[in-house]
mmCIF file with all atom_site columns, C-alpha atoms in Angstrom:
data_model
loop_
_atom_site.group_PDB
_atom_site.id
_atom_site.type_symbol
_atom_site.label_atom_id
_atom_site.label_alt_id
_atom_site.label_comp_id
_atom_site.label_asym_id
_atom_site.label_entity_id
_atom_site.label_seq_id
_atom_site.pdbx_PDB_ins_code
_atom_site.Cartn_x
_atom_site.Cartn_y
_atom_site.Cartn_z
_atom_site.occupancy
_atom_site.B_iso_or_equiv
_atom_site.pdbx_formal_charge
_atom_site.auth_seq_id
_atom_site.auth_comp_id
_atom_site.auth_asym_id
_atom_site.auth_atom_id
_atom_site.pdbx_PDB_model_num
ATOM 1   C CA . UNK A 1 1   ? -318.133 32.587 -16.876 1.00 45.00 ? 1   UNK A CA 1
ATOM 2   C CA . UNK A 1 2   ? -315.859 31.432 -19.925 1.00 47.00 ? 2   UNK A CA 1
ATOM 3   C CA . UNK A 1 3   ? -315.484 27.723 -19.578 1.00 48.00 ? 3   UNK A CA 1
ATOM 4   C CA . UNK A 1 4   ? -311.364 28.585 -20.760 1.00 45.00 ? 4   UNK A CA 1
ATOM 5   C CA . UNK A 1 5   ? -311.035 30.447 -17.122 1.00 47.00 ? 5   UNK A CA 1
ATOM 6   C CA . UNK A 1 6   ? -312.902 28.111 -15.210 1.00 47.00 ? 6   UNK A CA 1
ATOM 7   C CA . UNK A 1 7   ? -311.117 24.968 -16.696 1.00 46.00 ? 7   UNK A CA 1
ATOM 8   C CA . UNK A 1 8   ? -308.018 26.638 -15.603 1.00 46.00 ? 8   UNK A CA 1
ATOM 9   C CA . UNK A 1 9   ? -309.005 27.203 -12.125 1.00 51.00 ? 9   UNK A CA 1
ATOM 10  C CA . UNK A 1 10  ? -310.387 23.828 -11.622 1.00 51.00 ? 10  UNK A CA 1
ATOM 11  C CA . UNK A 1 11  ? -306.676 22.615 -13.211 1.00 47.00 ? 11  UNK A CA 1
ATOM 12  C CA . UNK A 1 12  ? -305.321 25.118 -10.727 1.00 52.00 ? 12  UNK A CA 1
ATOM 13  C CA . UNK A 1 13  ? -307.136 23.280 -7.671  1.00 52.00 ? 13  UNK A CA 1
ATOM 14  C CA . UNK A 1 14  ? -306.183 19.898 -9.143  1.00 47.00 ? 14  UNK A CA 1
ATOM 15  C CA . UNK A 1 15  ? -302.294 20.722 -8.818  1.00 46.00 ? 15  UNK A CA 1
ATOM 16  C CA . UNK A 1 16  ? -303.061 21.608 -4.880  1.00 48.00 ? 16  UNK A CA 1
ATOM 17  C CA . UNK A 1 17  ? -304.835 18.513 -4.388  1.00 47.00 ? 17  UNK A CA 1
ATOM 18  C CA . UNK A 1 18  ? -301.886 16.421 -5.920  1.00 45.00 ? 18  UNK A CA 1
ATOM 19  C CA . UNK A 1 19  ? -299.155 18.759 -4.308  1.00 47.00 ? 19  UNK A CA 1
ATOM 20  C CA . UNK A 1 20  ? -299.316 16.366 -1.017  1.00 45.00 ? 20  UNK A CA 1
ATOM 21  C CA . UNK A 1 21  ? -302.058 17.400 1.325   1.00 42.00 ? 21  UNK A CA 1
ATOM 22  C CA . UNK A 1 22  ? -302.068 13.473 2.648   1.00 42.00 ? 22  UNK A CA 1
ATOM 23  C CA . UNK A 1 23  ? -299.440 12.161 4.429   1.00 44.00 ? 23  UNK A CA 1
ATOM 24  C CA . UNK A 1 24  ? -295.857 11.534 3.740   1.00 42.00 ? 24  UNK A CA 1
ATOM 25  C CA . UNK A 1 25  ? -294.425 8.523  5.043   1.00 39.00 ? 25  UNK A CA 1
ATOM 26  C CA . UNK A 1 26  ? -291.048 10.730 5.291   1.00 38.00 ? 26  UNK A CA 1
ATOM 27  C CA . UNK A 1 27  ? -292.469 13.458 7.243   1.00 40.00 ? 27  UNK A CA 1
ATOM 28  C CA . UNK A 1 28  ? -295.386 12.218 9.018   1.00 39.00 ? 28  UNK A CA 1
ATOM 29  C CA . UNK A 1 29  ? -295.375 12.814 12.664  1.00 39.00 ? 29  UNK A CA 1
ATOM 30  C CA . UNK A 1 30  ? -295.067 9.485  14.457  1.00 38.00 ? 30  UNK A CA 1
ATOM 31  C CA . UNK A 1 31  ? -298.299 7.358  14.768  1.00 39.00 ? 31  UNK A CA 1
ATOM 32  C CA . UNK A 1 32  ? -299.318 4.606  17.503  1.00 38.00 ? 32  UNK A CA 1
ATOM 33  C CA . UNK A 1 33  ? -297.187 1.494  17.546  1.00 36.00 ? 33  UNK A CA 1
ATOM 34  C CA . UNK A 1 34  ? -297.288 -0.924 14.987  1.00 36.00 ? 34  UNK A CA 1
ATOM 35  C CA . UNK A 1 35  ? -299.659 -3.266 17.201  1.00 37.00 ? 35  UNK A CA 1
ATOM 36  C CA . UNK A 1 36  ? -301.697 -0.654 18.186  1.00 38.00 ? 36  UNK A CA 1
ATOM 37  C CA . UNK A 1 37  ? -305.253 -0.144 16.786  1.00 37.00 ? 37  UNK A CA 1
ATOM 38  C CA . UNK A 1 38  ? -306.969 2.739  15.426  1.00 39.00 ? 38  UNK A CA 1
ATOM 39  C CA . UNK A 1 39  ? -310.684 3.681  15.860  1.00 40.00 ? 39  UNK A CA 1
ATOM 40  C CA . UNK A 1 40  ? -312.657 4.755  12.553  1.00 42.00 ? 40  UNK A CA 1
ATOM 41  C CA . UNK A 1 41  ? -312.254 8.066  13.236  1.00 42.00 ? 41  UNK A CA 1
ATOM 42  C CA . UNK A 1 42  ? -308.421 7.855  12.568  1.00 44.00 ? 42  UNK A CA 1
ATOM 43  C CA . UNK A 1 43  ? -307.975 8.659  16.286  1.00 42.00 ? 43  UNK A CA 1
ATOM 44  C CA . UNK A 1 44  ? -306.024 6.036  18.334  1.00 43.00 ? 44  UNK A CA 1
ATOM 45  C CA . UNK A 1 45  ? -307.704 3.391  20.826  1.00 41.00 ? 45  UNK A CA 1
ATOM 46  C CA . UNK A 1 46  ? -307.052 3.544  24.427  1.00 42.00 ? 46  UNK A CA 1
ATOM 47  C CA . UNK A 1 47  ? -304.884 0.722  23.999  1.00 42.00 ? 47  UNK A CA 1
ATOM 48  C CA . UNK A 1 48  ? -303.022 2.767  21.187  1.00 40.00 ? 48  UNK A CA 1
ATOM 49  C CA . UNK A 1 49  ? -302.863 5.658  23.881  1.00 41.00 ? 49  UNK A CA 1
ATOM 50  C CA . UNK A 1 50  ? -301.762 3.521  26.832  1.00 38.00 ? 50  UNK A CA 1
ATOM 51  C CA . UNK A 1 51  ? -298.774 1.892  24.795  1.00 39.00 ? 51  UNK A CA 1
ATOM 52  C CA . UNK A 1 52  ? -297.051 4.754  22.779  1.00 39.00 ? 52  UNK A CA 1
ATOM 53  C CA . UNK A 1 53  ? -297.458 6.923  26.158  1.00 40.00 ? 53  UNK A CA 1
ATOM 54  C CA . UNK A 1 54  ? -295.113 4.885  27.920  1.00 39.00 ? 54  UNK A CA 1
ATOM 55  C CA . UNK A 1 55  ? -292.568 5.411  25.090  1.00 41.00 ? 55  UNK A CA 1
ATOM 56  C CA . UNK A 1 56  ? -292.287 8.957  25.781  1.00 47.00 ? 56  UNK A CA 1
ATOM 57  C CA . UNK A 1 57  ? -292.909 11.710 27.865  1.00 41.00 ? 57  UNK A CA 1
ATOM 58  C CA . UNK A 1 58  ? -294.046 13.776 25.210  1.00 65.00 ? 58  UNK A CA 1
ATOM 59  C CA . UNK A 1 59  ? -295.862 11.655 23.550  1.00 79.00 ? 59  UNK A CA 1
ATOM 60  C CA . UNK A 1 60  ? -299.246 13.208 24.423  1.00 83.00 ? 60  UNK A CA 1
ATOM 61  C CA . UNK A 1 61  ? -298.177 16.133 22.711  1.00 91.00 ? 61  UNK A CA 1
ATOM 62  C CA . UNK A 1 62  ? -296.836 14.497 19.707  1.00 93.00 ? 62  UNK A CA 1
ATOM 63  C CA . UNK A 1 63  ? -300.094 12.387 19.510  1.00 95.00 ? 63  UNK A CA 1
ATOM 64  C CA . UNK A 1 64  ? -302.153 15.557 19.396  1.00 96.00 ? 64  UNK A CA 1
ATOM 65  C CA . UNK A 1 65  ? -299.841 17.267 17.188  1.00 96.00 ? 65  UNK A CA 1
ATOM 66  C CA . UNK A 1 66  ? -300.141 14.188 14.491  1.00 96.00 ? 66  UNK A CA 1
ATOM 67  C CA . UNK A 1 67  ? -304.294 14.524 15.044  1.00 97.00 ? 67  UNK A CA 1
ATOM 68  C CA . UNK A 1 68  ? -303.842 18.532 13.882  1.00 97.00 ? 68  UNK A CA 1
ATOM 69  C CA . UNK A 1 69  ? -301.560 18.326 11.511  1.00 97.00 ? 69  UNK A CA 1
ATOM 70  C CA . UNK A 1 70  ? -304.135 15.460 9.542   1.00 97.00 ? 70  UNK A CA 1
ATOM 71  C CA . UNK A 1 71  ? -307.239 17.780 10.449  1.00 97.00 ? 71  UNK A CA 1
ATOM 72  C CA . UNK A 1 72  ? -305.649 20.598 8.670   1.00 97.00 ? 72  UNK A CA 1
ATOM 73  C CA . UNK A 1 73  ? -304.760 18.506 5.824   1.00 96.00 ? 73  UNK A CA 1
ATOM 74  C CA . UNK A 1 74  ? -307.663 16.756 5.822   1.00 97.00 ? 74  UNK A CA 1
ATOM 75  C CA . UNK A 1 75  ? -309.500 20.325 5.663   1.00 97.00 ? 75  UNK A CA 1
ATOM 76  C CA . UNK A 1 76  ? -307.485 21.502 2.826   1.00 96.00 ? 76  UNK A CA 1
ATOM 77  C CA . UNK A 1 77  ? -308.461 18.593 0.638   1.00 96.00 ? 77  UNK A CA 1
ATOM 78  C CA . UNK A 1 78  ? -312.112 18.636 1.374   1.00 96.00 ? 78  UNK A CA 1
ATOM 79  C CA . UNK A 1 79  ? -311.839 22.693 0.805   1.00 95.00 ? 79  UNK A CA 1
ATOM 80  C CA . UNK A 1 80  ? -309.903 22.372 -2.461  1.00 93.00 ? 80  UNK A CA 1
ATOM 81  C CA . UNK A 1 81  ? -312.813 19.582 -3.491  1.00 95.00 ? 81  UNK A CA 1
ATOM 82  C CA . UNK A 1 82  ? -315.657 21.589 -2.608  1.00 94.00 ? 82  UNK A CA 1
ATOM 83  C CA . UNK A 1 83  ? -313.924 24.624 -4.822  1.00 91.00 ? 83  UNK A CA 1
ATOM 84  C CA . UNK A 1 84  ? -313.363 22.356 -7.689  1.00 91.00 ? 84  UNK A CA 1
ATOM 85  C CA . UNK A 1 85  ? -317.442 21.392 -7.032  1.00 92.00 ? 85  UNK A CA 1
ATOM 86  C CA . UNK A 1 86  ? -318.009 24.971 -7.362  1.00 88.00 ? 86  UNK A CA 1
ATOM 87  C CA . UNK A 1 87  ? -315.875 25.837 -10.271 1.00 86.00 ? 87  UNK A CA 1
ATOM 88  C CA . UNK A 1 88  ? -317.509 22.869 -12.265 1.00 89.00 ? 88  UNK A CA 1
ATOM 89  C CA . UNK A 1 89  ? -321.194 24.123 -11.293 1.00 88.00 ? 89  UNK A CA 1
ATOM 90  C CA . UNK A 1 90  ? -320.510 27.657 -12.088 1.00 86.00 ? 90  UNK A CA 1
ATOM 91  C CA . UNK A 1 91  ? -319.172 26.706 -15.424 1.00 86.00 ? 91  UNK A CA 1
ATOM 92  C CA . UNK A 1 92  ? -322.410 24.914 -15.748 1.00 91.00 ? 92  UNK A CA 1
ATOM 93  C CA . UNK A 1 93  ? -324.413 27.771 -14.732 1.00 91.00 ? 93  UNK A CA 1
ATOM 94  C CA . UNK A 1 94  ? -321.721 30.095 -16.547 1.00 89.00 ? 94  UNK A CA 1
ATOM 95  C CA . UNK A 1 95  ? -321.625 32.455 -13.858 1.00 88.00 ? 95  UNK A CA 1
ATOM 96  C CA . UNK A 1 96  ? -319.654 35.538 -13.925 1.00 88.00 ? 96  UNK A CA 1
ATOM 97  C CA . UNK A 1 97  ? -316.179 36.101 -12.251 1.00 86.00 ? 97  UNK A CA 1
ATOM 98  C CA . UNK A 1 98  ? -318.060 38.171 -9.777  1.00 88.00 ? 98  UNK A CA 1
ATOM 99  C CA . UNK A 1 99  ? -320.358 35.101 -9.095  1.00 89.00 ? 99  UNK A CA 1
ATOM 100 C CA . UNK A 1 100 ? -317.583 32.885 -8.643  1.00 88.00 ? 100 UNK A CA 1
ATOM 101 C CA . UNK A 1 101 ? -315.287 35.063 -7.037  1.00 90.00 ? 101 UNK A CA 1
ATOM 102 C CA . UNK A 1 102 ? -318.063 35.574 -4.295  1.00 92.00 ? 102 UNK A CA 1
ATOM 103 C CA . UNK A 1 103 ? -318.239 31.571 -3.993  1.00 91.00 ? 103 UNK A CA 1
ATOM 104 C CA . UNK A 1 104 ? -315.183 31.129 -3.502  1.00 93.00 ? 104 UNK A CA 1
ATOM 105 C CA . UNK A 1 105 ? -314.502 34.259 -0.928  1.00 95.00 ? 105 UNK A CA 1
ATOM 106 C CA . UNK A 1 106 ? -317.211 32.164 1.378   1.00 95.00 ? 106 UNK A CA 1
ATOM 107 C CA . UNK A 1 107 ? -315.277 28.924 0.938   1.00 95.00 ? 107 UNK A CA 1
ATOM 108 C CA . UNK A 1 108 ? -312.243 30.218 1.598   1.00 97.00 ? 108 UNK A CA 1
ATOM 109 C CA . UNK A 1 109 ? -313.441 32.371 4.674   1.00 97.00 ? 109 UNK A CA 1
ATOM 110 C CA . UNK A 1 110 ? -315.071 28.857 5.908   1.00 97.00 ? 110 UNK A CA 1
ATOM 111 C CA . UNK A 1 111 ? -311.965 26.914 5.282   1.00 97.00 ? 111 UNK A CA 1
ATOM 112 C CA . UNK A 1 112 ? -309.818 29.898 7.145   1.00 98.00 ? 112 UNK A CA 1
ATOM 113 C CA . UNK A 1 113 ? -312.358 29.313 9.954   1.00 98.00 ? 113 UNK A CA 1
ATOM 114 C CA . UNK A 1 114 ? -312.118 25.601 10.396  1.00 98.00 ? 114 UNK A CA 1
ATOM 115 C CA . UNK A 1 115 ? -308.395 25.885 10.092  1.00 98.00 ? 115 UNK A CA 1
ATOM 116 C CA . UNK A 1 116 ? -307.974 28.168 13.183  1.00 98.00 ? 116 UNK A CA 1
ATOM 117 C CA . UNK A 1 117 ? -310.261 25.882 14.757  1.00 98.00 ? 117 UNK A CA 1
ATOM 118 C CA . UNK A 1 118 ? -307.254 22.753 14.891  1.00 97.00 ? 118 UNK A CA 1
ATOM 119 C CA . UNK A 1 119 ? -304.828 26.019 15.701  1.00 97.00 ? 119 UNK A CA 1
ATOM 120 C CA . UNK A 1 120 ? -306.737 26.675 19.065  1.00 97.00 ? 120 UNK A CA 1
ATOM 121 C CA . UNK A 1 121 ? -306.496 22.552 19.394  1.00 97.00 ? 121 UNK A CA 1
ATOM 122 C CA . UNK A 1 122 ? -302.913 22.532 18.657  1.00 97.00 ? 122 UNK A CA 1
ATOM 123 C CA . UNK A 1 123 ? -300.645 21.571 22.295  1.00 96.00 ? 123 UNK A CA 1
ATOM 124 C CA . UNK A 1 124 ? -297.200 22.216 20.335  1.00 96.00 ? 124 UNK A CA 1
ATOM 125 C CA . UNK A 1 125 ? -296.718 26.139 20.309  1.00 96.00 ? 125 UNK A CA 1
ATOM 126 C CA . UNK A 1 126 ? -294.838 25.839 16.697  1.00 97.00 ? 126 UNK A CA 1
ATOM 127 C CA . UNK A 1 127 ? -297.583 23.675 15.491  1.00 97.00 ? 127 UNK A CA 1
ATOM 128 C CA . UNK A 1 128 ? -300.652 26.044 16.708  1.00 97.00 ? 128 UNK A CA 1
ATOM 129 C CA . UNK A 1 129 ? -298.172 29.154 14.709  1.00 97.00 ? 129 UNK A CA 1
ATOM 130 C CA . UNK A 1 130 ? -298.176 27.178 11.960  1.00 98.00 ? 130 UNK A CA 1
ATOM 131 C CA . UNK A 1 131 ? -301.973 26.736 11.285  1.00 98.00 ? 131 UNK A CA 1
ATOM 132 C CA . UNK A 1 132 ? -302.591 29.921 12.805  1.00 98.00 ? 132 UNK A CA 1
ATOM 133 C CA . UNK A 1 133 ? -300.745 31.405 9.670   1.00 98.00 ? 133 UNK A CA 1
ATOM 134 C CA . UNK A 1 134 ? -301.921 28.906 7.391   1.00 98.00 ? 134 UNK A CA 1
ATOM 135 C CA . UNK A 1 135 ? -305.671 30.022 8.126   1.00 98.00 ? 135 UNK A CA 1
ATOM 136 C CA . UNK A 1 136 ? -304.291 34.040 8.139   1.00 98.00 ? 136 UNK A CA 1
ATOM 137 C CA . UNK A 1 137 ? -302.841 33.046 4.764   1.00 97.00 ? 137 UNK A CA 1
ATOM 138 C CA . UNK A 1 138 ? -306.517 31.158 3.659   1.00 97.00 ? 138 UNK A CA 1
ATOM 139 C CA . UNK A 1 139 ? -308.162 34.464 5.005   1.00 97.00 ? 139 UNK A CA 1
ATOM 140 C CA . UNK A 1 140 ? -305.605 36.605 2.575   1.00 97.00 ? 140 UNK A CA 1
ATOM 141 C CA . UNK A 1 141 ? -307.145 34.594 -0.003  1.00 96.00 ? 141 UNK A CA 1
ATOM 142 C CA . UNK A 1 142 ? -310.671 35.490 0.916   1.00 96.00 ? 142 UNK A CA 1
ATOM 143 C CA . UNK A 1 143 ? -310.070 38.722 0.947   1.00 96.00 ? 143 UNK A CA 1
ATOM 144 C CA . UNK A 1 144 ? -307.918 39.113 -2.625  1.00 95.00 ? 144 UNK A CA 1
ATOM 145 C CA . UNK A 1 145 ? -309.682 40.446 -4.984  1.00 93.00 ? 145 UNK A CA 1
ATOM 146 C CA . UNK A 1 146 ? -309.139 38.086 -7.352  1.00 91.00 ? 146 UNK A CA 1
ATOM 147 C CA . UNK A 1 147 ? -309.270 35.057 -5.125  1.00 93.00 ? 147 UNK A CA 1
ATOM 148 C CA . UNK A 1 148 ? -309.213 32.942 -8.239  1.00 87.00 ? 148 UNK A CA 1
ATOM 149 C CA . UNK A 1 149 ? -305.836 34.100 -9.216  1.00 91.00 ? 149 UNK A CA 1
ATOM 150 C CA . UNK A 1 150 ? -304.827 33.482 -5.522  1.00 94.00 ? 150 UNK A CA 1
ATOM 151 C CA . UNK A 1 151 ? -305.624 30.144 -5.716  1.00 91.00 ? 151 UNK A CA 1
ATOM 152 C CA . UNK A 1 152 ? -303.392 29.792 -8.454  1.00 91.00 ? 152 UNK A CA 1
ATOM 153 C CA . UNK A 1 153 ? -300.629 31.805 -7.139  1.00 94.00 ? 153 UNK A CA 1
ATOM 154 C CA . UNK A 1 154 ? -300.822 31.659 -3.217  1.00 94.00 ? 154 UNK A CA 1
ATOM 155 C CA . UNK A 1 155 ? -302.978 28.539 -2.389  1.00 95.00 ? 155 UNK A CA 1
ATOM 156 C CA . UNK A 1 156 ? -300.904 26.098 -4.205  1.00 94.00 ? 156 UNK A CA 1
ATOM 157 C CA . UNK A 1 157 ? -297.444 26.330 -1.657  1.00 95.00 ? 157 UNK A CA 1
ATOM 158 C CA . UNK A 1 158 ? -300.074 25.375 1.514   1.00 96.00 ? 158 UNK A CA 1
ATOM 159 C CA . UNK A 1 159 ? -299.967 22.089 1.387   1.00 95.00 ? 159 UNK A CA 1
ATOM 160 C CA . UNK A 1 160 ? -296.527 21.266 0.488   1.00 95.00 ? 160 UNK A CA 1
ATOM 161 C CA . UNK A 1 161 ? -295.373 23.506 3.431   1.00 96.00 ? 161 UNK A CA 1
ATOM 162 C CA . UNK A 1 162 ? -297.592 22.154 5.421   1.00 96.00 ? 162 UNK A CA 1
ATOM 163 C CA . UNK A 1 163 ? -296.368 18.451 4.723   1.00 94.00 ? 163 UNK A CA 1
ATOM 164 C CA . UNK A 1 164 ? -292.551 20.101 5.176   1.00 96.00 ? 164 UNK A CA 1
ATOM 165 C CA . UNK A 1 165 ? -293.386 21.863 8.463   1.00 96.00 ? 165 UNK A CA 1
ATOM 166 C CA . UNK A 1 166 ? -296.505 20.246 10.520  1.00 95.00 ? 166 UNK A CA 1
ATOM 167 C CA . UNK A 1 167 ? -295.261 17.239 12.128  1.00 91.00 ? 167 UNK A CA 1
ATOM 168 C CA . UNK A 1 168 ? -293.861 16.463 15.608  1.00 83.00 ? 168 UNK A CA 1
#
């Protein structure tokens, strides 16, 4: 592979990962009180539970909208990392575009897979659409020919839609 084409791809990953995959203060669905405490795994305590569910009757929902909505993000960055990973080793290796292309057809078939996974999780019927077409859109990618040039063209408005559009 020409190390021009893959420097550009890797660029072209870089702009998704800095397009706003994490949260937005502004946007971000509405988390456990301030008091309340959050386990490791980012998911709220019992306590957390027991005190923002008496501030709402929805707030079950919203919780487990705010869980999806960071899953899918969280997938997107670890899936645009591992592509970068795989654009830097097949410079290295100076694979061809078929070689790469291949690569990244897996990822992005994986990626489309996990995604649908937080879908089928998803309680809020807008939020499962959503990530339901945000994996369709991932699987689009796996199956583009160039998936390279998808990345470049198609990948890049995920995240910043899903940062507009997947909160409570």
């Amino acid at each position: 592979m020409h190390r021009s084409s893959a420097t550009a791809f890797t660029l072209a990953v870089l702009v998704v990962l800095a397009a706003g995959c994490a949260d937005d203060d502004t946007d971000a669905a509405p988390g456990p009180s301030a008091g309340a405490t959050v386990a490791g795994t980012g998911e709220a305590t019992p306590d957390a539970v027991t005190a923002t569910a008496t501030a709402t009757p929805t707030t079950g929902s919203t919780l487990n909208t705010a869980q999806v909505c960071r899953a899918v993000d969280q997938l997107i960055i670890d899936g645009s990392r591992q592509i970068v990973a795989d654009s830097t080793e097949a410079t290295r290796e100076e694979l061809t575009p078929e070689q790469l292309n291949g690569k990244l057809k897996g990822r992005l078939s994986r990626l489309a897979d996990d995604v649908r996974e937080q879908a089928r999780r998803a309680q809020d019927a807008r939020i499962k659409k959503l990530v339901d077409e945000t994996a369709a859109k991932i699987d689009d990618g796996a199956a583009a020919k160039s998936p390279a040039s998808w990345m470049g063209s198609e990948f890049v408005d995920i995240p910043p839609r899903l940062t507009r559009d997947c909160h409570a």
